[in-house]
N, CA and C of each residue as an Amber inpcrd file, in Angstrom:
protein
   351
  13.7960000  29.5230000 -13.0680000  13.1940000  29.1820000 -11.6590000
  12.8710000  27.7870000 -11.5750000  12.0930000  27.1520000 -12.5570000
  11.7050000  25.8970000 -12.6410000  13.0190000  24.8050000 -12.5700000
  13.8830000  25.2940000 -13.2790000  15.1730000  24.4450000 -13.2290000
  15.8670000  24.3340000 -11.7980000  15.7610000  25.4950000 -11.0870000
  16.1630000  25.3470000  -9.6600000  15.4930000  24.6540000  -8.8290000
  14.1480000  24.6040000  -9.0510000  13.2850000  23.6430000  -8.2630000
  13.4610000  22.1660000  -8.5350000  13.6970000  22.0450000  -9.8090000
  13.9270000  20.5820000 -10.3580000  15.2060000  19.9800000  -9.7250000
  16.3280000  20.9280000  -9.7790000  17.5070000  20.4590000  -9.0200000
  17.4950000  20.3290000  -7.6370000  16.6550000  21.2390000  -6.8850000
  16.3740000  20.9480000  -5.6260000  15.5830000  19.7510000  -5.1430000
  14.7060000  19.2630000  -6.0710000  14.0230000  18.0640000  -5.8880000
  14.9490000  16.9910000  -6.0000000  15.8230000  16.9420000  -7.1430000
  16.8020000  15.9330000  -7.1150000  17.7180000  15.7980000  -6.0620000
  18.1090000  16.8250000  -5.4560000  18.8900000  16.8790000  -4.3130000
  18.2890000  16.2900000  -3.2020000  16.8720000  16.5750000  -2.8910000
  16.1500000  16.0660000  -2.0710000  15.9680000  14.5150000  -2.0940000
  15.9460000  14.0260000  -3.4090000  15.9350000  12.4730000  -3.7500000
  17.1920000  11.9320000  -3.1510000  18.3340000  12.6150000  -3.5030000
  19.4860000  11.9400000  -3.0730000  19.7430000  12.0760000  -1.5100000
  19.2550000  13.0360000  -0.7900000  19.2540000  13.0360000   0.5610000
  18.4410000  12.1020000   1.2700000  17.2670000  11.8030000   0.5840000
  16.3580000  10.8640000   1.1370000  16.9440000   9.4770000   0.8850000
  17.5830000   9.2570000  -0.3660000  18.2610000   7.9640000  -0.3720000
  19.2850000   7.6780000   0.8390000  20.1070000   8.5950000   1.0260000
  21.0810000   8.6040000   2.2990000  20.3250000   8.4780000   3.4770000
  19.2740000   9.0920000   3.6790000  18.3810000   8.9780000   4.7420000
  17.9110000   7.4600000   5.0060000  17.5910000   6.9250000   3.9580000
  17.0050000   5.5260000   4.1240000  18.3140000   4.6340000   4.7190000
  19.4970000   4.8510000   4.1880000  20.6660000   4.0020000   4.6590000
  20.8230000   4.3720000   6.2040000  20.7320000   5.6490000   6.5500000
  21.0820000   6.1270000   7.9220000  19.9780000   5.6570000   8.7910000
  18.7310000   5.3970000   8.3930000  17.6510000   5.0920000   9.1050000
  17.5970000   3.6770000   9.4520000  17.9990000   2.7920000   8.3770000
  18.1400000   1.2840000   8.6390000  19.2150000   0.8430000   9.3840000
  20.4690000   1.8370000   9.2770000  21.5210000   1.5000000  10.1450000
  20.9910000   1.8710000  11.7850000  20.4180000   2.9630000  12.0220000
  20.0290000   3.2990000  13.1450000  19.0640000   2.2900000  13.8590000
  18.1360000   1.9460000  13.0080000  17.3120000   0.8040000  13.4220000
  18.0960000  -0.4090000  13.8670000  19.0660000  -0.7250000  13.1420000
  19.8780000  -1.9730000  13.2180000  20.6230000  -1.9010000  14.5760000
  21.1970000  -0.5330000  14.8170000  22.0110000  -0.5280000  16.1610000
  21.1220000  -0.3360000  17.3860000  19.9170000  -0.2560000  17.1690000
  19.0040000  -0.1550000  18.3750000  17.9940000  -1.2210000  18.5070000
  17.8960000  -2.1640000  17.7600000  17.1020000  -3.2880000  17.6670000
  17.2570000  -4.3090000  18.7320000  18.4970000  -4.3670000  19.4010000
  18.7100000  -5.4880000  20.5010000  19.7510000  -4.8400000  21.3020000
  19.6570000  -5.4770000  22.6190000  20.9570000  -5.1860000  23.3640000
  22.0690000  -6.0740000  23.2060000  21.9790000  -7.0620000  22.4570000
  23.0290000  -7.9470000  22.0890000  24.0550000  -7.3870000  20.9280000
  25.2740000  -7.1730000  21.3660000  26.1690000  -6.4310000  20.3750000
  26.3300000  -7.1860000  18.9220000  26.2030000  -8.5140000  19.0890000
  26.2510000  -9.2260000  17.8000000  25.0970000  -8.9120000  16.7380000
  24.0010000  -8.9520000  17.3810000  22.7410000  -8.6420000  16.7530000
  22.9550000  -7.2490000  16.1640000  23.3970000  -6.1790000  17.0700000
  23.3910000  -4.8560000  16.6920000  24.4430000  -4.6620000  15.6570000
  25.5120000  -5.3750000  15.4590000  26.4170000  -5.3230000  14.3090000
  25.7000000  -5.8990000  13.1160000  25.2280000  -7.1090000  13.1720000
  24.5940000  -7.6400000  12.1380000  23.5560000  -6.9580000  11.5870000
  22.5880000  -6.2750000  12.3540000  21.4890000  -5.7080000  11.8500000
  21.8400000  -4.1950000  11.3640000  22.8200000  -3.6550000  12.0930000
  23.2800000  -2.1460000  11.8450000  24.1330000  -2.0490000  10.6700000
  24.8940000  -3.1440000  10.4370000  25.7230000  -3.0350000   8.9500000
  25.1020000  -3.8110000   8.0030000  24.2980000  -4.8690000   8.3570000
  23.8000000  -5.8200000   7.2040000  22.4830000  -5.3030000   6.5140000
  21.7490000  -4.5090000   7.3610000  20.6380000  -3.9750000   6.8390000
  20.7630000  -3.0160000   5.9040000  21.7450000  -1.9650000   6.1260000
  21.9990000  -1.0600000   5.0160000  22.6680000  -1.7600000   3.7390000
  23.3750000  -2.6470000   4.0350000  24.1550000  -3.4440000   3.0910000
  23.1640000  -4.0230000   2.1180000  22.0940000  -4.6190000   2.6290000
  20.9340000  -5.2690000   1.8310000  20.3220000  -4.0990000   0.8920000
  19.9070000  -2.9570000   1.6810000  19.3750000  -1.8750000   0.9540000
  20.2550000  -1.3860000  -0.3860000  21.5230000  -1.3930000  -0.0220000
  22.4830000  -0.7970000  -1.0830000  22.5750000  -1.7630000  -2.0930000
  22.3970000  -3.0470000  -1.9590000  22.6300000  -4.2510000  -2.8810000
  21.2900000  -4.1350000  -3.7960000  20.1350000  -3.8340000  -2.9920000
  18.8220000  -3.9660000  -3.8140000  18.7940000  -2.5050000  -4.6630000
  19.2460000  -1.5760000  -4.2860000  19.1700000  -0.0480000  -4.9000000
  20.1680000  -0.2450000  -6.1120000  21.3960000  -1.0300000  -5.9070000
  22.3540000  -1.0120000  -6.9930000  21.8300000  -1.9400000  -8.1170000
  21.0970000  -3.1330000  -7.7440000  20.7250000  -3.9990000  -8.6280000
  19.5840000  -3.2210000  -9.6410000  18.6030000  -2.5120000  -8.9060000
  17.3560000  -2.1390000  -9.5650000  17.1650000  -0.6440000  -9.6420000
  17.7770000   0.0590000  -8.8280000  17.2840000   1.5720000  -9.0230000
  18.2940000   2.4430000  -9.1020000  19.4990000   2.1710000  -9.2710000
  20.6780000   3.2490000  -9.0800000  20.7090000   4.1340000 -10.4010000
  20.8630000   5.5000000 -10.0360000  20.6360000   6.4870000 -11.0540000
  19.5200000   6.5190000 -11.8420000  18.4950000   6.4070000 -10.9980000
  17.0410000   6.3170000 -11.7170000  16.8710000   5.2290000 -12.7080000
  17.6130000   4.1240000 -12.5810000  17.6870000   2.8960000 -13.3820000
  18.8220000   2.8910000 -14.3600000  19.4860000   4.0120000 -14.8320000
  20.2810000   4.1860000 -15.7010000  21.6310000   3.3710000 -15.4180000
  22.0390000   3.3970000 -14.0380000  23.2010000   2.7240000 -13.5650000
  22.8770000   1.5130000 -12.9530000  21.6530000   0.8650000 -13.0050000
  21.2450000  -0.2930000 -12.2840000  21.5620000  -1.4640000 -13.0930000
  21.9240000  -2.6730000 -12.4480000  22.2280000  -3.9020000 -13.2630000
  20.9490000  -4.2430000 -13.9170000  19.6780000  -4.2510000 -13.3150000
  18.5080000  -4.6580000 -13.8650000  17.4970000  -3.5550000 -13.6010000
  17.4700000  -2.6750000 -14.5220000  16.8010000  -1.3250000 -14.3750000
  15.2290000  -1.6760000 -14.3450000  14.5380000  -1.1530000 -13.5720000
  13.0640000  -1.1640000 -13.4780000  12.5370000   0.0500000 -13.9500000
  11.2640000  -0.1190000 -14.5310000  10.6200000   1.1500000 -15.2160000
   9.0490000   0.9570000 -14.7380000   8.3450000   2.0350000 -14.9360000
   6.9800000   1.9710000 -14.7320000   6.4990000   1.5570000 -13.2410000
   5.4850000   0.6740000 -13.3150000   5.0380000   0.3610000 -11.9560000
   6.1500000  -0.4010000 -11.1770000   6.8490000  -1.1390000 -11.8260000
   7.9720000  -1.9140000 -10.9410000   8.8910000  -0.9860000 -10.3650000
   9.2420000   0.1410000 -10.9710000  10.0130000   1.2900000 -10.4230000
   9.2950000   1.8720000  -9.2630000   8.0390000   2.0930000  -9.4790000
   7.2330000   2.7640000  -8.2910000   7.1930000   1.8580000  -7.2330000
   7.0030000   0.6110000  -7.2800000   7.0480000  -0.3730000  -6.2150000
   8.3210000  -0.5160000  -5.6120000   9.3980000  -0.4780000  -6.2160000
  10.6840000  -0.4090000  -5.7300000  10.9400000   0.8360000  -4.7720000
  10.5520000   2.0310000  -5.3690000  10.7360000   3.2990000  -4.6930000
   9.8500000   3.1310000  -3.3840000   8.6230000   2.7760000  -3.3680000
   7.7230000   2.6950000  -2.2600000   8.3320000   1.7190000  -1.2340000
   8.7370000   0.5820000  -1.5420000   9.4820000  -0.3910000  -0.6760000
  10.6550000   0.2370000  -0.0710000  11.6240000   0.6360000  -0.9990000
  12.8900000   1.3940000  -0.4760000  12.6000000   2.4590000   0.5420000
  11.8990000   3.6650000   0.0330000  11.7200000   4.8540000   1.1140000
  10.8700000   4.3810000   2.1630000   9.7740000   3.4710000   1.8580000
   8.8660000   3.0720000   2.9490000   9.7260000   2.4110000   3.9990000
  10.7190000   1.5870000   3.6480000  11.4320000   0.9120000   4.3630000
  12.1040000   1.7980000   5.2400000  12.7340000   2.8940000   4.8740000
  13.4530000   3.8170000   5.5980000  12.6060000   4.4360000   6.6040000
  11.3530000   4.6900000   6.3850000  10.3230000   5.3980000   7.3390000
   9.9830000   4.4090000   8.1890000   9.7440000   3.0990000   7.6180000
   9.3480000   1.9530000   8.7140000  10.5750000   1.6260000   9.6950000
  11.8040000   1.8530000   9.2150000  12.8890000   1.5620000  10.2780000
  12.9120000   2.7230000  11.2280000  12.6450000   4.0000000  10.7880000
  12.5780000   5.1160000  11.9060000  11.4180000   4.7940000  12.8100000
  10.1550000   4.3370000  12.2480000   9.0660000   4.0870000  13.2090000
   9.5000000   2.9950000  14.1860000  10.0840000   1.9680000  13.5590000
  10.4040000   0.7820000  14.5030000  11.4100000   1.0600000  15.5220000
  12.0850000   2.0010000  15.4830000  13.2010000   2.5860000  16.3470000
  12.6320000   3.5650000  17.3630000  11.2130000   3.8990000  17.1900000
  10.6190000   4.6460000  18.0160000  10.6420000   6.1260000  17.7200000
  11.0110000   6.6100000  16.6350000  11.1070000   7.9600000  16.0300000
  10.0130000   8.1160000  15.1040000   8.7580000   8.2740000  15.7470000
   7.4930000   8.2110000  15.0560000   7.5120000   9.5220000  14.1280000
   7.6990000  10.7020000  14.8020000   7.6790000  11.9260000  14.0170000
   8.6810000  11.9720000  12.8790000   9.9430000  11.5460000  13.1900000
  10.7630000  11.5290000  12.1120000  10.5050000  10.5990000  10.8700000
   9.7160000   9.6200000  11.3290000   9.2160000   8.6960000  10.2140000
   8.1250000   9.2280000   9.5560000   7.1330000   9.9240000   9.9900000
   6.1090000  10.7900000   9.3540000   6.7220000  11.9240000   8.4350000
   7.7500000  12.6860000   8.9470000   8.4210000  13.5710000   8.2800000
   9.0210000  13.0990000   7.0530000   9.7550000  11.8770000   7.2590000
  10.5490000  11.2180000   6.0900000   9.5940000  10.7270000   5.0600000
   8.4870000  10.0580000   5.3890000   7.4350000   9.5630000   4.3980000
   6.8000000  10.8930000   3.6020000   6.3230000  11.7510000   4.3210000
   5.9600000  12.9730000   3.7130000   6.8540000  13.6530000   2.7300000
   8.1700000  13.6800000   3.0820000   9.1040000  14.2380000   2.0560000
   9.2700000  13.3150000   0.8890000   9.1500000  11.9240000   1.1450000
   9.2910000  11.2080000  -0.1360000   7.9000000  11.3710000  -0.9670000
   6.7550000  11.4440000  -0.4030000   5.4230000  11.6220000  -1.1390000
   5.7150000  12.9490000  -1.9590000   6.0980000  14.1030000  -1.2600000
   6.3910000  15.3250000  -2.0470000   7.3320000  15.2570000  -3.1760000
   8.3910000  14.6290000  -2.8910000   9.4020000  14.4090000  -3.8740000
   8.8020000  13.5650000  -5.1440000   8.2360000  12.5200000  -4.9460000
   7.6780000  11.7940000  -5.8640000   6.5500000  12.3420000  -6.7320000
   5.8270000  13.0780000  -6.0460000   4.5770000  13.8120000  -6.8240000
   5.2730000  14.7750000  -7.6500000   6.3080000  15.5290000  -7.2160000
   7.0200000  16.6150000  -8.0850000   7.8100000  15.9420000  -9.2370000
   8.2730000  14.8500000  -9.0610000   9.0190000  14.0840000 -10.1610000
   7.8820000  13.6420000 -11.1450000   6.8150000  13.0930000 -10.5870000
   5.6860000  12.8180000 -11.6760000   5.2470000  13.8960000 -12.4390000
   4.9760000  15.0090000 -11.5990000   4.4330000  16.1520000 -12.3560000
   5.4520000  16.7050000 -13.2750000   6.5750000  16.7010000 -13.1360000
   7.5980000  17.2820000 -14.1230000   8.1760000  16.2690000 -15.2520000
   7.4690000  15.0330000 -15.1160000   7.8390000  13.9120000 -15.8330000
   9.3060000  13.5250000 -15.8850000   9.7780000  13.3660000 -14.5920000
  11.0930000  13.0040000 -14.4200000  11.3200000  11.4370000 -13.8020000
  10.0990000  10.6430000 -14.1110000  10.3020000   9.2760000 -13.6300000
  10.1150000   8.3270000 -14.7630000
């Protein structure tokens, strides 16, 4: 039963990672009425997030170019997932931002509780 819960939490983290990219893209495409700005922010924002995650956080650090551990990893996750919630908030989706942030906190607490960080 605990293995199923751990797997569900890992799936939640993966979905949250995808949610960050979708949130930043949504924000980018709603940030301005100018199509040039929309394209730059809507495609460039997620590209920057992907680059940061690939460099420092991919695969829990195992697949990252410069893997982070400890407090540095915690800071990366707070900035990454907080950035997704902030993008939703900046897009005017306040409730979605709060739900996203709450799901991240639950996910992080469970990973800490189960020593998966």
